[in-house]
Short mmCIF file of C-alpha atoms in Angstrom, two decimals:
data_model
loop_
_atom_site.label_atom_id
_atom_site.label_comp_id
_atom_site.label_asym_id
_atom_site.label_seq_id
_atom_site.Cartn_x
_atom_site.Cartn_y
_atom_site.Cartn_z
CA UNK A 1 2.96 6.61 8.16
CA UNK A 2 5.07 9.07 10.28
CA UNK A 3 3.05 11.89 8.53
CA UNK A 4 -0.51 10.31 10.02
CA UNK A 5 1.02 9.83 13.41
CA UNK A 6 2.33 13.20 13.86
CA UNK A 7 -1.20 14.53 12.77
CA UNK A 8 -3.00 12.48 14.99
CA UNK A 9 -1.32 14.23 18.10
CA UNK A 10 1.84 11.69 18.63
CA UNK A 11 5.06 12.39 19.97
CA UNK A 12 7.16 10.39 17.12
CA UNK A 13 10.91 9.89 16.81
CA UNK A 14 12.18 8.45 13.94
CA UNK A 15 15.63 6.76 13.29
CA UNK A 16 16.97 8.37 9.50
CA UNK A 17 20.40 7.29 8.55
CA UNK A 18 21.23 9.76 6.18
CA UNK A 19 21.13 13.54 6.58
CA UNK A 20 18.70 13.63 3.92
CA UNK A 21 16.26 11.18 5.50
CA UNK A 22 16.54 13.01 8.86
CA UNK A 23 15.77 16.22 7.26
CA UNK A 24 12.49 14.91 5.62
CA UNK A 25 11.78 13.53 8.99
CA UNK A 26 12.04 16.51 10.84
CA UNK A 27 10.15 18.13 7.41
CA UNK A 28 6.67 15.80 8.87
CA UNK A 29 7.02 17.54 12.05
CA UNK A 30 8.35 14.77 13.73
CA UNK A 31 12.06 14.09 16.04
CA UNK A 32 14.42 12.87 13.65
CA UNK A 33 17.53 10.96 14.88
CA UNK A 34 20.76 9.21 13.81
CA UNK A 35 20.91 6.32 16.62
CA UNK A 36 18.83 3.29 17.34
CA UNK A 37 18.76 3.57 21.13
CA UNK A 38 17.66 7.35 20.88
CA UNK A 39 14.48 6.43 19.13
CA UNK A 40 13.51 3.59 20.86
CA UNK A 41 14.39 4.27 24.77
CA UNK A 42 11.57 6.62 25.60
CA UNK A 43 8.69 5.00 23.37
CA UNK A 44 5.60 3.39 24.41
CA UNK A 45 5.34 1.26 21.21
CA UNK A 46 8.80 0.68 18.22
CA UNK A 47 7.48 0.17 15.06
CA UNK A 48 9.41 -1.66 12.68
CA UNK A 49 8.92 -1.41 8.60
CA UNK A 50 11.74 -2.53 6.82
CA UNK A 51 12.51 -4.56 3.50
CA UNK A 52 12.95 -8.24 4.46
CA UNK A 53 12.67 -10.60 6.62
CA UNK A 54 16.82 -10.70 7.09
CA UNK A 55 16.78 -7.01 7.80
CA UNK A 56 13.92 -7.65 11.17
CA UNK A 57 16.62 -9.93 12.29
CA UNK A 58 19.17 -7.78 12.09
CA UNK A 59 17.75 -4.57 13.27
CA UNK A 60 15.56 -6.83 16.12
CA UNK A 61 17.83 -9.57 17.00
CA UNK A 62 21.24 -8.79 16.01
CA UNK A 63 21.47 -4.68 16.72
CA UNK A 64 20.01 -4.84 20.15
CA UNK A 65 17.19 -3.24 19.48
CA UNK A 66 14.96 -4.77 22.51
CA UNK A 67 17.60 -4.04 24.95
CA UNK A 68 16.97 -0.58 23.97
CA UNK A 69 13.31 -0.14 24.48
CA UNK A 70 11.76 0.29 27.94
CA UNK A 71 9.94 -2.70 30.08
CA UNK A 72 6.00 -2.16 29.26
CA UNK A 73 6.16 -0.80 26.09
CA UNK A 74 5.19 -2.98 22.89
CA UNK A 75 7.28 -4.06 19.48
CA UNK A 76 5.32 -3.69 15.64
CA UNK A 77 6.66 -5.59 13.10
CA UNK A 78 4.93 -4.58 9.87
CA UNK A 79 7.20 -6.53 7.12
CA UNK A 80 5.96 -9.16 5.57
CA UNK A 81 8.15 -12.48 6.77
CA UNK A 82 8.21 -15.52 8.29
CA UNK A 83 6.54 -16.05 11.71
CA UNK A 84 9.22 -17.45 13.27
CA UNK A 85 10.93 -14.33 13.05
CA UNK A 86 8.38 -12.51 15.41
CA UNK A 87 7.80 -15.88 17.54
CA UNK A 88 11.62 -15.91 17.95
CA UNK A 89 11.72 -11.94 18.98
CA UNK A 90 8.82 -12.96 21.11
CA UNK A 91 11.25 -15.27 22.88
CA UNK A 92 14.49 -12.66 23.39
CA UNK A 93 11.46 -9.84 24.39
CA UNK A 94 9.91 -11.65 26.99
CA UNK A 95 13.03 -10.86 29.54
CA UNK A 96 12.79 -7.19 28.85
CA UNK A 97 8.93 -7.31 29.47
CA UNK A 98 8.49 -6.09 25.85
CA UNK A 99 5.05 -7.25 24.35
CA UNK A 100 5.77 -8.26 20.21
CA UNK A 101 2.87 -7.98 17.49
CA UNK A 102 3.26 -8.92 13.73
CA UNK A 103 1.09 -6.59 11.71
CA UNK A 104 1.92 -7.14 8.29
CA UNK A 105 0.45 -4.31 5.46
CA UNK A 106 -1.44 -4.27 2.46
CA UNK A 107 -0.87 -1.28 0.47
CA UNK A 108 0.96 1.57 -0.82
CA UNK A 109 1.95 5.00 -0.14
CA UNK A 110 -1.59 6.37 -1.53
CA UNK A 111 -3.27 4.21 1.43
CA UNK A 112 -0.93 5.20 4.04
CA UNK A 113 -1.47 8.67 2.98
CA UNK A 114 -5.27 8.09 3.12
CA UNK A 115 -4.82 5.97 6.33
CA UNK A 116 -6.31 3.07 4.69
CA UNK A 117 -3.61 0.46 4.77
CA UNK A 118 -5.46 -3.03 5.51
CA UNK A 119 -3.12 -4.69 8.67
CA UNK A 120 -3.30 -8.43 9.30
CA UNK A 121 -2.68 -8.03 13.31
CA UNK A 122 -1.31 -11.01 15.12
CA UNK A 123 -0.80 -11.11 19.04
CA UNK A 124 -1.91 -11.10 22.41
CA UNK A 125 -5.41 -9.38 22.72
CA UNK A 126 -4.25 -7.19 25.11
CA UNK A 127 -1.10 -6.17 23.80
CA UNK A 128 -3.00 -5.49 20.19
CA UNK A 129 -5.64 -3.34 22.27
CA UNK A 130 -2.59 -1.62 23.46
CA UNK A 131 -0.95 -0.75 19.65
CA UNK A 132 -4.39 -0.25 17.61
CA UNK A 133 -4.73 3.49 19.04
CA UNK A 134 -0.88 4.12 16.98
CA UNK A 135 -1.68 1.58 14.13
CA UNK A 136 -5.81 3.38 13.34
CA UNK A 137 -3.71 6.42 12.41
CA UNK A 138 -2.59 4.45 9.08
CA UNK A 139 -4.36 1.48 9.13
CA UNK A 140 -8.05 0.82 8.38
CA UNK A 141 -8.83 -2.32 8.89
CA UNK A 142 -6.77 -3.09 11.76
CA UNK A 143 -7.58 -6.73 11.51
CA UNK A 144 -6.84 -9.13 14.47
CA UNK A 145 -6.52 -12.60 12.98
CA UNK A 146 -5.06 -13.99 15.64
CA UNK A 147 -2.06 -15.23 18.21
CA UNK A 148 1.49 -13.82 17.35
CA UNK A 149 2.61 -15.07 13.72
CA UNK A 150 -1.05 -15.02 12.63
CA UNK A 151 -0.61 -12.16 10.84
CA UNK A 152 2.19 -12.70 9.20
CA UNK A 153 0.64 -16.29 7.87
CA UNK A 154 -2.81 -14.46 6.86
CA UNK A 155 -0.54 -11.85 4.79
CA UNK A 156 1.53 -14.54 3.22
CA UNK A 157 -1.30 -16.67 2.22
CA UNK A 158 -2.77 -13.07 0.58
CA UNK A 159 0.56 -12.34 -1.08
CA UNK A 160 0.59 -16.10 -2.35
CA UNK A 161 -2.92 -15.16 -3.71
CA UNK A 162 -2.18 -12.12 -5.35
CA UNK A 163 0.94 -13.64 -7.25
CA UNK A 164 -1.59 -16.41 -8.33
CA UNK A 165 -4.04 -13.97 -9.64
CA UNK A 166 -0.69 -12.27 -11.67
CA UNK A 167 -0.36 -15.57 -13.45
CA UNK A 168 -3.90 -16.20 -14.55
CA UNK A 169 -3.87 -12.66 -15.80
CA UNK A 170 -1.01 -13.37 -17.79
CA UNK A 171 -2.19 -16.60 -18.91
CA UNK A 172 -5.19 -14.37 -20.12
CA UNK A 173 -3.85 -11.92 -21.81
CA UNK A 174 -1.76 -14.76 -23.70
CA UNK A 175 -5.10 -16.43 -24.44
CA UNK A 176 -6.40 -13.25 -25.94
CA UNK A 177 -3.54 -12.28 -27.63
CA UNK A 178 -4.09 -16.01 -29.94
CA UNK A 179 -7.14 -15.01 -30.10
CA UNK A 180 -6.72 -11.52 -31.83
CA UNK A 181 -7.30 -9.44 -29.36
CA UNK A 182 -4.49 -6.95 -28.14
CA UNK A 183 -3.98 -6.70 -24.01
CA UNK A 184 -5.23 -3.12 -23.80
CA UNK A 185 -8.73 -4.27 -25.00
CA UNK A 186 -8.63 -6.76 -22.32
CA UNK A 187 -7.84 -4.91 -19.87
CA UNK A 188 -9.93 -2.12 -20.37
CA UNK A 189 -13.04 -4.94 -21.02
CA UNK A 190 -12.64 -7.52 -18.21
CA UNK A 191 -13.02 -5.50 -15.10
CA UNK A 192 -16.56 -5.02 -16.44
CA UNK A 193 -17.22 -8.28 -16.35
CA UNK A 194 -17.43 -11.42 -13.86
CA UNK A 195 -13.17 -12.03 -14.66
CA UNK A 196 -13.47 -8.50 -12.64
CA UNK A 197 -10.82 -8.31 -9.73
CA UNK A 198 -8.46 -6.13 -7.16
CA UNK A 199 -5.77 -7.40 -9.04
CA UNK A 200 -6.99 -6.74 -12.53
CA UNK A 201 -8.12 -2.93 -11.78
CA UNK A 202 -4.47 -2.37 -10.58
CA UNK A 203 -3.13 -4.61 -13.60
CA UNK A 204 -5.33 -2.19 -16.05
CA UNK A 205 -4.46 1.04 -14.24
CA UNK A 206 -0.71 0.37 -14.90
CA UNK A 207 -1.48 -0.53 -18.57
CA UNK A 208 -0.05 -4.01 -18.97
CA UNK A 209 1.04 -6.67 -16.79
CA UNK A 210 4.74 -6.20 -17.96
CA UNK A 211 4.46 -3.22 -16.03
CA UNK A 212 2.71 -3.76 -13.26
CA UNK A 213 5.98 -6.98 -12.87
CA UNK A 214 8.28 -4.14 -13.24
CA UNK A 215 7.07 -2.42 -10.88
CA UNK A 216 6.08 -4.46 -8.24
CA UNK A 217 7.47 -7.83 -8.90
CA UNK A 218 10.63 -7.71 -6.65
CA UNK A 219 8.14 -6.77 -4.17
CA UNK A 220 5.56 -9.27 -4.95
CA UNK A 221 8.37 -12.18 -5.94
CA UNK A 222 10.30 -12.11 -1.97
CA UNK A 223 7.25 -12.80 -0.40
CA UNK A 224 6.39 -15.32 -2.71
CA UNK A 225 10.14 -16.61 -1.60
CA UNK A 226 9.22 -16.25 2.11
CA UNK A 227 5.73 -18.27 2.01
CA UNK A 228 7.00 -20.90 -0.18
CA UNK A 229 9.66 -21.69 1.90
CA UNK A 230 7.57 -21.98 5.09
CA UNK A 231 5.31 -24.42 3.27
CA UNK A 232 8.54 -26.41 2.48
CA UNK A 233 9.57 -26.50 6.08
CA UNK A 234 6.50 -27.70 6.93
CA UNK A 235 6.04 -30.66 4.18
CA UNK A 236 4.05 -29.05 1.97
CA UNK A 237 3.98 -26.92 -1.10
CA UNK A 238 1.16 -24.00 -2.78
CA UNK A 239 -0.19 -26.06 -4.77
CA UNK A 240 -2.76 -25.09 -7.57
CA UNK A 241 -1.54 -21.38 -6.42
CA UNK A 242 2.48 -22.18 -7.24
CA UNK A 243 1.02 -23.36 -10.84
CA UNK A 244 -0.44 -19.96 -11.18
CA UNK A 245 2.30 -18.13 -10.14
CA UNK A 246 5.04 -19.85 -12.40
CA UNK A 247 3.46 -18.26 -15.20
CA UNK A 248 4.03 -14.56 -14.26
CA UNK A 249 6.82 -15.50 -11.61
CA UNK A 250 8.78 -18.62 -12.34
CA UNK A 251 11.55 -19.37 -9.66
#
């Protein structure tokens, strides 16, 4: 993501704590730095991609981070949490005329690298009109699905999706396997057919779902965490899609 920016013509500062980090930082041509303030102070728009949920908080909320960024300019959030997190940040922002936008991603490092990571954009129209010159550098589509915590719902509903589509292709390869027939035959067969999916290309690519869970299930399993806890808070529960995920995911 840093790498797309600096090509398209940005003036980028990013915050690396670790000599190492800073060094491949300042390796993508952009202004590597060791403080919070000094990468924020000067910026038109703060873009935030971190692990979890927690860590938004922290870095937003509990480091100080708005008091550090300049009156005008505009806050991304692009993990994948709950949307009180960014509705709460909204709240602390609005005294330092900061403008806030969720903008949860799809994808990997071969998209961002491509510039093809799908965004689920929540905000004000104007301040997303502001932000989608920085986030078209990686992103494409830059989706707008709605007021702040929009996209962060849209994503979680996706993610909630995806797990669910993990479980029936477990379930399937299961079925197959008491039926005689060994997973790599499935997966190789099925995305020929109408069973084909997003989730079973990636599945098949990887060569089992064992290891696709390996490799993306911690991942995959804390937003799972994240959106079925919202749908507790608000009465509810997934439904037919928590069913499906148990199978691949229990917990």
């Amino acid at each position: 993501m840093v790498n797309r920016l600096v090509e398209a013509g940005h003036d980028v500062t990013a915050l690396g704590r670790s000599v190492e980090k800073r060094a491949a930082i300042a390796q993508l041509g952009a202004n590597a730095v060791a403080d919070m303030a000094e990468a924020t102070a000067r910026a038109d728009a703060v873009v935030v991609c971190v692990f979890t949920d927690e860590q938004v908080r922290q870095i937003c909320l509990d480091d100080g981070l708005l008091a550090t960024m300049s009156p005008g300019s505009a806050l991304v959030v692009h993990t994948t949490g709950s949307p009180r997190t960014v509705e709460t940040i909204a709240v602390r922002a609005a005294p330092h005329h900061v403008d806030v936008v969720d903008a949860p991603v799809s994808g990997g490092p071969h998209n961002a690298a491509a510039g093809a990571l799908t965004l689920f954009v929540g905000g004000a129209e104007d301040a997303v009109a502001r932000v989608r010159p920085v986030l078209s550098c990686y992103g494409d589509p830059v989706l707008h699905v709605g007021p702040l915590g929009a996209g962060q719902k849209v994503k979680l509903v996706n993610n909630a999706l995806f797990a669910a589509h993990i479980g029936l292709l477990s379930g399937s390869v299961e079925l197959g396997a008491r039926l005689g027939v060994p997973e790599s035959t499935l997966l190789n067969a099925l995305p020929h057919g109408s069973a084909a999916s997003r989730v079973l290309d990636i599945v098949a690519a990887g060569g089992s779902v064992a290891s696709f869970i390996d490799t993306a299930g911690e991942f995959v399993g804390k937003d799972v965490g994240v959106v079925r806890s919202i749908a507790a808070e608000l009465g509810s529960d997934l439904g037919v899609l928590d069913d499906a995920i148990g199978a691949a995911m229990p917990g």
